[in-house]
């Protein structure tokens, strides 16, 4: 008899609808952001409509919600550098893109930064780069900030390099950098020093023009 | 590199501007976009259903049919579309793969048709996303097993040249192979039944002699029963010996469950023969006779259902164990309670706790014999609680056992642990594979890139290579082999190398150089080395390593002794480049092994000698500075391919 009851209970299982609290939470976090109209963006940036379309399609594909948070940003950027660890540099990049420091990049931020980098003048590009290096946004680049940045760049190389990466390679690099950039030898690089030194260096000038036809 | 992030490549390249002020060396040339094609829609007509997508979307995976030039074979000039005579439903998944980068397996689809479509479109099934991968693998395994079963059924065709032993074994295992086997099968079955019935009838009291009490038949017709028993045991012994003779692996046969049952079934008879009518051991002798009932288990050879039942019980061992354990717990609890409840009443049957066990068991299994009943009120209350909980405790594991039985009956069962282990290992392997793919693609293209540049530079009038035609063909092929996306990505990685003044190498090479760095005093390069010739900091110390033999693994050790020297002009310098053949492994999804560097496939080892001839300085400083990593001087000559 026990077996009969057992099999009966197995058939007639009652299902109560589950009121999952997690579902409610999930709904609230699905924020959707729509960018401004195409015309406004065209006016704001140096891209034409077609280019903005291409950019937006790629952006929306990877981030359907319309904003990129830091995690996603790091993941995307790391895909381009499979050898090493690109997350530190991606973090600095994220801060540079996220001008409003809101913790997420909207399409407008994305496209404005790209417009500066790809279609801006030399001064604008250098200014953007200076902002990237100036981690604490105090207007000066000191050695610690520069070392962090250079170390982040070296991290992207990964372990298997030729010649073998030595521990003081970033430091040497930073010293060379400061040698070149810090004109008045006060230990920090200001925006003007930076722009001036870069304009003097032919290599840098040339390489800044390198990515003009990216889109 | 995943498909979705291909659209973010422009962003990654733009962000590379952040490296420029830090770098001390000039950057390599950006890959030229030959024809700035506007993004266009292409139409894919699959059996009448039209799919449209951007051309760029399909270009994300150049090693598939739709991403490569193979699709041109299906181009229809009149309607300006690509026509495929394939299943449109499955094509949906295929196209979604290009769009999202994830391949999904629809559950309603037949596994073999899906596999066919995937192989037609050149997509490796291993890249199915994690959400659908389990399902895919399960279905694939089921299908493979079904095929194997079908094959086994077909295998029963009589093979010639089977030894007598093998024939016998097959006859024993599968009675339908021949008439002899069938006859044998039925005869043994009959004798098992006879033996069991004899054992049963032996104990029935038959016909009473008036002056004596009723005797069981066994003692009345001792001789008859003994003869019957002997006959049965003879047959069983002969059968056992024949099976033992025919078994391919005797040791394994002796350890199998069925043979143990056989032995246990016939042993009591022999032991009984050996032992005399000794009074002391007659008790043990009687016990031995019990084992004769095991003969009924011999029927399991004849019945598939019995075997499945046995297998079910074995696999439900944990549930049965749980049932037993919970029952024991409940029995002890209730027995204790009943004992103390009934302690007070007079002439109570509950004399001790073990004595109450019997009551508890009978009550919990709802048997209720009534030989022991509680008399006190407390006893009755607890007794009813006991019977109610008995129902619950027994009802719990039973559905599990039932469903287990049905599951086993319907499909083959693999040990769950083994399956989980395999899945885990396979998943890790896939992740490793995809990661490896993108990094090896870059190293691989660096090798090609160097070669490509060497070839390109031979377009000068000093060309003296094998045949002009072949070199241009190869060059075209080489340049086509990497899609624009890949070349841009590689250019980006190249820039990173320049910024940090280090190069990407594969693991093996790294180990080597690490050891060498330990051996010799390797002074680190000064990063501020720069000159008009575009010289990089690394010297050609790799000349000493050219005799290192490569291993044919997927990454393919790349020997690229870049020849760069701060040599003044007017010096003749000879270096050799050893380019090892690429191993054609399909492990890397991004690598296009087919048409990459066809020159490599011609001979196992190609040695090109590069001689730099003193010539007047180069035309423009820009041209100089834009020199890629390759040779130091522009006017490098490829002399011959040895």
XYZ file of C-alpha atoms in Angstrom, chain B residues 58-71 98 592:
16
model
C 30.099 36.977 -43.014
C 33.708 38.056 -43.234
C 34.182 37.565 -39.545
C 34.942 33.889 -39.967
C 37.156 33.503 -42.966
C 37.641 29.787 -42.474
C 34.064 28.865 -43.199
C 32.220 28.560 -46.459
C 30.316 31.808 -46.189
C 33.303 33.776 -45.007
C 35.672 32.699 -47.692
C 35.687 32.868 -51.429
C 34.063 29.448 -51.568
C 30.681 31.093 -51.543
C 27.930 34.839 -37.775
C 43.681 29.516 -42.288
